C-alpha cells in the first residue's frame, strides 16, 4: 500500500520480536495515523511472535520466511526486501538502530536509490512531508532532514520513542509474499558465540551502568555487575576500558560503539569525552561518579558524586538492595 509505514522486525533469533519493536511500531502508528505494517525477515516466524506484533499494533505482518535468511547476511535480506518494497511502494521504511538493522536498512535505502535518515530521535509531519530529527556532530546538534523522494527510510534510536501499548487479543493480518532469494556471496567461517551475561541487552536496557578507565582493572567490573543484578541494569564501558581489553567491544558506548538512550545512565570513572557523550547524551537521567570535580561528564550530569567509585559503588548497591527489599 503506498501510504504504508513499514517496520522491519528485529527479533531475538529465537522467534520473538525484541521489545524495541514496540517503540518502532508505536511511532509508525502515530505518523501513519493508523496501523503500521511489520516486515519480518526470518528463517522461522513463530506464532507467538506474530501475535506479539499484532498486539503492538501492526495491522499486517509481511513474513519473508526462508532458511537462507539465517544467519543474517545483508545481501540476502536486502535483495528480498528491495523486491517487495519495489512492488508494494510503502511510504516509509523504519527499523530500529541495532547492529544488523543499522547495516541492513542503510543498504536497503541504497538499493532503492533513496535517502536514509539514520539514528533518528524524532519525526514530524509538516503537511504531507515527513521530517526526521537526528543528532549530528557527535550529538552536539540536532538536524532536521526530509526526503527528496520516497520511500522515506530511517532507523530509530532505541529508548527514545513511546512504545505502543500492547493490546492483548489484537491480531495482525499475515501475508507471505513470494520473493526471490538472492544467493549469498558471503559465508560464515567463524562460530557465533553468545556470551550470556544474565544482564539486559545494552541497547535495550532502561538502566545502564558504564565503567571507564577509572575502573582500573577488568576484575573490578564485578562490582558494577553486582549492582546491575540488583537494579536490573546493563553494564557498558568507555572506549578506554575496551581498548585496554577489559570489556569486549560490544559493550562500548559512544561514537564508535553503541548508542544508548536509557532512562538512567550512571557513569563510574568515565571522564565524559565528547565521543563517549555521543553514545549516551540522550539518556533521560545522567549520574556521574568521578573523583575529579573538573571531569567534563559533570557538565551534562543531572546528579554528580565527586568521590572514589570503589567506595560509592558498594555503598549504592547496599542502599539499592535495602530499598528494593522493603
Ligand atoms: C575517533 C575516536 C572515536 C572514539 N570513540 C569513542 C567511543 O565510542 N566511546 C568512548 O568512550 N570513547 C571514544 N573515544 C575515546 C575518547 O576520546 C576518550 O579517550 C575515552 O572516552 C576516555 O575513556 P574514559 O573516560 O574511561 O577514560 P579517561 O578519560 O581516562 O577518564 C577516566 C576517569 O576516571 C576517573 N577516575 C579514576 N579513578 C577513579 C576512581 N577511583 N573513582 C572515580 N573516578 C575515577 C578520572 O578522574 C577520569 O575522569 C574515541 C576517540 C576517538 C579519537
Short mmCIF file of C-alpha atoms and ligand atoms in Angstrom, two decimals:
data_model
loop_
_atom_site.label_atom_id
_atom_site.label_comp_id
_atom_site.label_asym_id
_atom_site.label_seq_id
_atom_site.Cartn_x
_atom_site.Cartn_y
_atom_site.Cartn_z
CA UNK A 1 0.00 0.00 0.00
CA UNK A 2 1.62 3.33 -1.00
CA UNK A 3 0.79 5.00 2.32
CA UNK A 4 2.05 2.16 4.44
CA UNK A 5 4.65 2.62 7.16
CA UNK A 6 6.82 -0.48 7.21
CA UNK A 7 8.71 -1.55 10.30
CA UNK A 8 11.41 -4.15 9.80
CA UNK A 9 11.36 -6.58 12.69
CA UNK A 10 14.37 -7.07 14.91
CA UNK A 11 13.98 -10.42 16.63
CA UNK A 12 15.88 -12.20 19.34
CA UNK A 13 16.84 -15.00 16.92
CA UNK A 14 14.60 -17.32 18.99
CA UNK A 15 11.47 -16.30 17.10
CA UNK A 16 10.32 -13.32 19.17
CA UNK A 17 10.43 -9.64 18.18
CA UNK A 18 12.55 -7.54 20.51
CA UNK A 19 10.82 -5.03 22.72
CA UNK A 20 12.34 -2.14 20.74
CA UNK A 21 9.77 -3.08 18.06
CA UNK A 22 7.02 -1.74 20.32
CA UNK A 23 8.73 1.65 20.03
CA UNK A 24 9.18 1.47 16.24
CA UNK A 25 5.58 0.32 15.71
CA UNK A 26 4.29 2.91 18.19
CA UNK A 27 5.98 5.78 16.36
CA UNK A 28 4.98 4.45 12.95
CA UNK A 29 1.34 4.21 14.11
CA UNK A 30 1.43 7.80 15.34
CA UNK A 31 2.77 9.04 12.00
CA UNK A 32 0.58 6.80 9.87
CA UNK A 33 -2.49 7.83 11.85
CA UNK A 34 -3.43 4.18 11.68
CA UNK A 35 -1.92 0.75 11.66
CA UNK A 36 1.68 0.30 10.54
CA UNK A 37 2.87 -2.86 8.84
CA UNK A 38 5.65 -5.09 10.10
CA UNK A 39 8.05 -6.87 7.76
CA UNK A 40 9.67 -9.90 9.32
CA UNK A 41 12.64 -11.49 7.57
CA UNK A 42 13.41 -14.72 9.35
CA UNK A 43 14.13 -18.40 9.00
CA UNK A 44 11.24 -19.13 11.38
CA UNK A 45 8.36 -16.79 12.22
CA UNK A 46 6.80 -18.08 15.42
CA UNK A 47 3.07 -17.79 16.11
CA UNK A 48 3.89 -16.13 19.43
CA UNK A 49 6.00 -13.56 17.57
CA UNK A 50 3.20 -12.81 15.10
CA UNK A 51 0.76 -12.43 18.00
CA UNK A 52 3.15 -10.05 19.71
CA UNK A 53 3.46 -7.86 16.60
CA UNK A 54 -0.33 -7.73 16.32
CA UNK A 55 -0.65 -6.73 19.97
CA UNK A 56 1.88 -3.97 19.42
CA UNK A 57 -0.33 -2.54 16.69
CA UNK A 58 0.84 -3.99 13.38
CA UNK A 59 -2.15 -4.17 11.05
CA UNK A 60 -0.32 -6.56 8.78
CA UNK A 61 2.83 -8.62 9.02
CA UNK A 62 4.68 -9.39 5.81
CA UNK A 63 6.52 -12.61 6.56
CA UNK A 64 9.57 -13.37 4.44
CA UNK A 65 10.48 -16.79 5.77
CA UNK A 66 13.31 -18.87 4.39
CA UNK A 67 16.20 -20.89 5.79
CA UNK A 68 18.53 -18.65 3.75
CA UNK A 69 17.68 -15.67 6.00
CA UNK A 70 19.65 -17.09 8.94
CA UNK A 71 22.29 -16.30 9.86
CA UNK A 72 21.78 -12.69 8.81
CA UNK A 73 23.55 -11.70 5.60
CA UNK A 74 22.74 -8.25 4.41
CA UNK A 75 22.86 -9.02 0.69
CA UNK A 76 20.26 -11.79 1.06
CA UNK A 77 17.93 -9.71 3.22
CA UNK A 78 18.33 -6.60 1.06
CA UNK A 79 17.61 -8.44 -2.20
CA UNK A 80 14.36 -9.89 -0.87
CA UNK A 81 13.28 -6.70 0.93
CA UNK A 82 14.04 -4.45 -2.05
CA UNK A 83 11.99 -6.67 -4.33
CA UNK A 84 8.98 -6.44 -2.01
CA UNK A 85 9.42 -2.69 -1.47
CA UNK A 86 9.61 -2.05 -5.23
CA UNK A 87 6.35 -3.96 -5.68
CA UNK A 88 4.43 -2.51 -2.73
CA UNK A 89 5.83 1.07 -2.65
CA UNK A 90 5.48 1.80 1.07
CA UNK A 91 5.57 5.43 2.13
CA UNK A 92 8.18 4.86 4.82
CA UNK A 93 10.56 2.12 5.91
CA UNK A 94 11.68 2.05 9.53
CA UNK A 95 14.00 -0.19 11.51
CA UNK A 96 15.49 0.10 15.00
CA UNK A 97 19.16 1.01 15.48
CA UNK A 98 20.60 -2.43 16.19
CA UNK A 99 23.84 -3.91 14.87
CA UNK A 100 22.22 -5.71 11.96
CA UNK A 101 19.47 -3.25 11.05
CA UNK A 102 21.90 -0.38 11.04
CA UNK A 103 23.60 -2.11 8.13
CA UNK A 104 20.56 -3.72 6.53
CA UNK A 105 18.37 -0.60 6.42
CA UNK A 106 21.24 1.52 5.06
CA UNK A 107 21.89 -0.99 2.27
CA UNK A 108 18.18 -1.21 1.53
CA UNK A 109 17.99 2.60 1.11
CA UNK A 110 20.98 2.48 -1.23
CA UNK A 111 19.41 -0.35 -3.25
CA UNK A 112 16.15 1.61 -3.56
CA UNK A 113 18.09 4.74 -4.53
CA UNK A 114 16.61 6.86 -1.73
CA UNK A 115 17.96 8.77 1.25
CA UNK A 116 18.49 7.32 4.70
CA UNK A 117 17.95 9.20 7.96
CA UNK A 118 19.96 7.19 10.45
CA UNK A 119 19.63 7.11 14.23
CA UNK A 120 16.54 9.33 14.35
CA UNK A 121 15.27 10.71 17.66
CA UNK A 122 12.10 12.40 16.37
CA UNK A 123 9.68 12.68 13.46
CA UNK A 124 7.09 15.23 12.45
CA UNK A 125 4.64 15.58 9.62
CA UNK A 126 4.86 19.02 8.02
CA UNK A 127 1.83 18.98 5.81
CA UNK A 128 2.35 15.84 3.79
CA UNK A 129 6.09 15.85 4.29
CA UNK A 130 7.79 13.54 6.77
CA UNK A 131 10.64 15.29 8.59
CA UNK A 132 13.14 13.40 10.75
CA UNK A 133 15.31 14.75 13.56
CA UNK A 134 18.72 13.18 14.05
CA UNK A 135 21.80 14.08 16.08
CA UNK A 136 24.90 15.23 14.19
CA UNK A 137 28.44 16.23 15.21
CA UNK A 138 28.57 13.57 17.93
CA UNK A 139 25.22 14.70 19.30
CA UNK A 140 26.12 18.40 19.62
CA UNK A 141 23.41 19.46 17.16
CA UNK A 142 20.08 18.11 16.04
CA UNK A 143 19.46 18.22 12.28
CA UNK A 144 16.06 18.09 10.62
CA UNK A 145 16.05 16.20 7.37
CA UNK A 146 13.43 15.40 4.77
CA UNK A 147 13.50 13.02 1.82
CA UNK A 148 13.64 14.22 -1.79
CA UNK A 149 11.68 11.13 -2.79
CA UNK A 150 10.18 8.12 -1.09
CA UNK A 151 10.11 5.71 0.45
CA UNK A 152 11.40 7.58 3.49
CA UNK A 153 13.94 5.20 5.02
CA UNK A 154 15.01 5.70 8.62
CA UNK A 155 16.47 3.94 11.63
CA UNK A 156 15.12 4.82 15.07
CA UNK A 157 17.21 5.12 18.21
CA UNK A 158 16.01 2.72 20.93
CA UNK A 159 14.50 4.04 24.17
CA UNK A 160 13.53 7.38 22.62
CA UNK A 161 10.09 6.77 21.14
CA UNK A 162 6.98 5.97 23.13
CA UNK A 163 6.29 2.24 22.84
CA UNK A 164 2.92 1.10 21.55
CA UNK A 165 0.64 -0.04 24.34
CA UNK A 166 0.20 -3.77 23.93
CA UNK A 167 -3.44 -4.66 23.34
CA UNK A 168 -3.97 -8.32 24.14
CA UNK A 169 -6.16 -10.02 21.60
CA UNK A 170 -5.43 -7.56 18.77
CA UNK A 171 -4.23 -9.53 15.74
CA UNK A 172 -2.41 -8.70 12.53
CA UNK A 173 -3.17 -10.00 9.07
CA UNK A 174 -0.33 -12.20 7.91
CA UNK A 175 0.87 -12.12 4.31
CA UNK A 176 3.58 -14.39 2.97
CA UNK A 177 4.63 -12.92 -0.38
CA UNK A 178 6.80 -14.89 -2.75
CA UNK A 179 10.16 -13.18 -3.21
CA UNK A 180 13.30 -14.37 -4.90
CA UNK A 181 16.09 -15.29 -2.52
CA UNK A 182 19.42 -13.95 -3.71
CA UNK A 183 22.41 -16.25 -3.40
CA UNK A 184 24.73 -15.36 -0.56
CA UNK A 185 28.11 -14.05 -1.59
CA UNK A 186 29.43 -14.34 1.96
CA UNK A 187 29.74 -17.43 4.11
CA UNK A 188 30.44 -17.70 7.78
CA UNK A 189 33.72 -19.27 8.71
CA UNK A 190 33.61 -18.42 12.38
CA UNK A 191 31.49 -19.68 15.22
CA UNK A 192 28.91 -17.33 16.59
CA UNK A 193 29.15 -17.04 20.33
CA UNK A 194 26.52 -15.51 22.53
CA UNK A 195 28.03 -14.50 25.84
CA UNK A 196 25.34 -14.95 28.42
CA UNK A 197 25.84 -12.22 30.97
CA UNK A 198 22.44 -12.74 32.55
CA UNK A 199 22.04 -8.96 32.33
CA UNK A 200 19.78 -6.98 29.98
CA UNK A 201 20.95 -6.16 26.47
CA UNK A 202 22.92 -2.87 26.47
CA UNK A 203 20.94 -1.07 23.77
CA UNK A 204 17.57 -2.03 25.22
CA UNK A 205 18.21 -1.64 28.95
CA UNK A 206 16.33 1.01 30.88
CA UNK A 207 19.28 1.40 33.24
CA UNK A 208 22.91 1.33 32.11
CA UNK A 209 25.99 1.37 34.33
CA UNK A 210 29.08 2.42 32.45
CA UNK A 211 32.60 1.79 33.69
CA UNK A 212 35.53 3.79 32.37
CA UNK A 213 39.29 3.78 32.82
CA UNK A 214 38.68 4.68 36.46
CA UNK A 215 37.61 1.04 37.00
CA UNK A 216 41.37 0.34 36.90
CA UNK A 217 41.20 -3.40 36.03
CA UNK A 218 38.83 -5.87 34.32
CA UNK A 219 38.12 -7.83 37.50
CA UNK A 220 36.72 -4.68 39.13
CA UNK A 221 33.69 -4.73 36.82
CA UNK A 222 32.27 -7.34 39.14
CA UNK A 223 31.17 -4.53 41.46
CA UNK A 224 29.17 -2.94 38.62
CA UNK A 225 27.70 -6.33 37.70
CA UNK A 226 26.64 -6.83 41.33
CA UNK A 227 24.83 -3.51 41.28
CA UNK A 228 23.39 -4.28 37.83
CA UNK A 229 21.84 -7.51 39.10
CA UNK A 230 20.19 -5.68 41.99
CA UNK A 231 18.57 -2.98 39.84
CA UNK A 232 18.18 -4.84 36.52
CA UNK A 233 20.75 -2.81 34.62
CA UNK A 234 23.11 -3.49 31.73
CA UNK A 235 26.83 -2.83 32.09
CA UNK A 236 28.68 -0.87 29.41
CA UNK A 237 32.11 0.68 29.12
CA UNK A 238 34.09 3.55 27.67
CA UNK A 239 36.43 3.03 24.78
CA UNK A 240 39.44 3.40 27.07
CA UNK A 241 38.22 0.35 29.00
CA UNK A 242 37.50 -1.56 25.79
CA UNK A 243 40.86 -0.65 24.22
CA UNK A 244 42.57 -1.86 27.40
CA UNK A 245 40.90 -5.24 26.80
CA UNK A 246 38.80 -5.03 29.98
CA UNK A 247 35.46 -5.39 28.19
CA UNK A 248 34.53 -6.72 24.71
CA UNK A 249 33.78 -4.12 22.06
CA UNK A 250 30.05 -4.89 22.04
CA UNK A 251 29.83 -3.18 25.42
CA UNK A 252 31.43 0.07 24.21
CA UNK A 253 29.24 3.14 24.46
CA UNK A 254 29.96 6.07 22.18
CA UNK A 255 30.65 7.32 18.70
CA UNK A 256 32.46 4.16 17.65
CA UNK A 257 30.41 1.89 19.89
CA UNK A 258 26.75 1.56 20.81
CA UNK A 259 24.28 4.40 21.05
CA UNK A 260 22.08 4.11 24.09
CA UNK A 261 19.26 6.18 25.47
CA UNK A 262 18.24 4.57 28.76
CA UNK A 263 16.02 6.09 31.44
CA UNK A 264 19.04 6.14 33.73
CA UNK A 265 22.75 6.22 32.81
CA UNK A 266 25.33 6.01 35.58
CA UNK A 267 28.97 6.58 34.66
CA UNK A 268 31.71 5.37 37.01
CA UNK A 269 35.25 6.57 36.37
CA UNK A 270 34.23 7.90 32.96
CA UNK A 271 35.64 11.36 32.14
CA UNK A 272 32.95 12.31 29.62
CA UNK A 273 34.92 12.69 26.36
CA UNK A 274 32.77 14.00 23.51
CA UNK A 275 32.98 10.65 21.72
CA UNK A 276 31.55 8.88 24.79
CA UNK A 277 28.81 11.51 25.20
CA UNK A 278 27.83 10.92 21.55
CA UNK A 279 26.57 7.49 22.57
CA UNK A 280 24.66 8.36 25.74
CA UNK A 281 23.78 12.05 25.92
CA UNK A 282 20.09 11.43 25.15
CA UNK A 283 19.77 9.33 28.33
CA UNK A 284 16.88 10.68 30.42
CA UNK A 285 18.83 10.96 33.69
CA UNK A 286 22.61 11.02 33.85
CA UNK A 287 24.53 10.28 37.05
CA UNK A 288 28.31 10.63 37.18
CA UNK A 289 30.69 9.32 39.82
CA UNK A 290 34.20 10.65 39.38
CA UNK A 291 36.88 11.70 41.81
CA UNK A 292 37.86 14.67 39.62
CA UNK A 293 35.40 17.57 40.17
CA UNK A 294 36.52 19.05 36.83
CA UNK A 295 35.63 15.93 34.81
CA UNK A 296 33.60 17.06 31.74
CA UNK A 297 30.88 14.49 32.40
CA UNK A 298 29.64 16.64 35.30
CA UNK A 299 28.63 19.31 32.73
CA UNK A 300 25.87 17.09 31.36
CA UNK A 301 25.13 15.09 34.50
CA UNK A 302 21.83 15.57 36.35
CA UNK A 303 23.43 14.21 39.51
CA UNK A 304 27.12 14.04 40.30
CA UNK A 305 29.13 12.46 43.08
CA UNK A 306 32.73 13.58 43.47
CA UNK A 307 34.22 10.55 45.15
CA UNK A 308 36.16 7.33 44.75
CA UNK A 309 33.95 4.92 42.83
CA UNK A 310 35.30 1.97 44.81
CA UNK A 311 33.65 3.45 47.90
CA UNK A 312 30.49 4.68 46.17
CA UNK A 313 29.56 1.57 44.17
CA UNK A 314 29.32 -0.93 47.08
CA UNK A 315 27.53 1.72 49.15
CA UNK A 316 24.96 2.36 46.39
CA UNK A 317 24.49 -1.38 45.83
CA UNK A 318 23.77 -1.90 49.53
CA UNK A 319 21.33 1.00 49.54
CA UNK A 320 19.52 -0.18 46.36
CA UNK A 321 19.24 -3.65 47.87
CA UNK A 322 17.82 -2.26 51.09
CA UNK A 323 15.28 -0.10 49.24
CA UNK A 324 14.20 -2.85 46.88
CA UNK A 325 13.86 -5.43 49.63
CA UNK A 326 11.47 -3.22 51.58
C1 LIG B 1 37.72 8.79 16.59
C2 LIG B 1 37.51 8.49 18.06
C3 LIG B 1 36.42 7.73 18.42
C4 LIG B 1 36.19 7.45 19.78
N1 LIG B 1 35.09 6.72 20.13
C5 LIG B 1 34.83 6.53 21.45
C6 LIG B 1 33.67 5.83 21.87
O1 LIG B 1 32.88 5.31 21.06
N2 LIG B 1 33.43 5.69 23.19
C7 LIG B 1 34.27 6.20 24.14
O2 LIG B 1 34.00 6.04 25.35
N3 LIG B 1 35.39 6.86 23.78
C8 LIG B 1 35.69 7.02 22.45
N4 LIG B 1 36.84 7.65 22.10
C9 LIG B 1 37.85 7.91 23.15
C10 LIG B 1 37.57 9.16 23.96
O3 LIG B 1 38.14 10.28 23.34
C11 LIG B 1 38.19 9.01 25.38
O4 LIG B 1 39.56 8.73 25.25
C12 LIG B 1 37.55 7.90 26.22
O5 LIG B 1 36.16 8.04 26.20
C13 LIG B 1 38.06 8.02 27.65
O6 LIG B 1 37.56 6.96 28.40
P1 LIG B 1 37.41 7.12 29.97
O7 LIG B 1 36.50 8.26 30.28
O8 LIG B 1 37.07 5.79 30.51
O9 LIG B 1 38.92 7.41 30.42
P2 LIG B 1 39.59 8.73 30.94
O10 LIG B 1 39.34 9.88 30.05
O11 LIG B 1 41.00 8.36 31.24
O12 LIG B 1 38.82 9.02 32.29
C14 LIG B 1 38.90 8.22 33.42
C15 LIG B 1 38.18 8.97 34.53
O13 LIG B 1 38.12 8.16 35.68
C16 LIG B 1 38.26 9.00 36.82
N5 LIG B 1 38.70 8.11 37.90
C17 LIG B 1 39.89 7.47 38.02
N6 LIG B 1 39.89 6.73 39.15
C18 LIG B 1 38.69 6.91 39.75
C19 LIG B 1 38.12 6.42 40.94
N7 LIG B 1 38.75 5.54 41.72
N8 LIG B 1 36.88 6.83 41.27
C20 LIG B 1 36.19 7.71 40.48
N9 LIG B 1 36.71 8.21 39.34
C21 LIG B 1 37.93 7.81 38.96
C22 LIG B 1 39.25 10.03 36.40
O14 LIG B 1 39.12 11.20 37.19
C23 LIG B 1 38.87 10.26 34.93
O15 LIG B 1 37.95 11.34 34.80
C24 LIG B 1 37.08 7.93 20.76
C25 LIG B 1 38.17 8.71 20.37
C26 LIG B 1 38.39 8.98 19.05
C27 LIG B 1 39.57 9.83 18.66
#
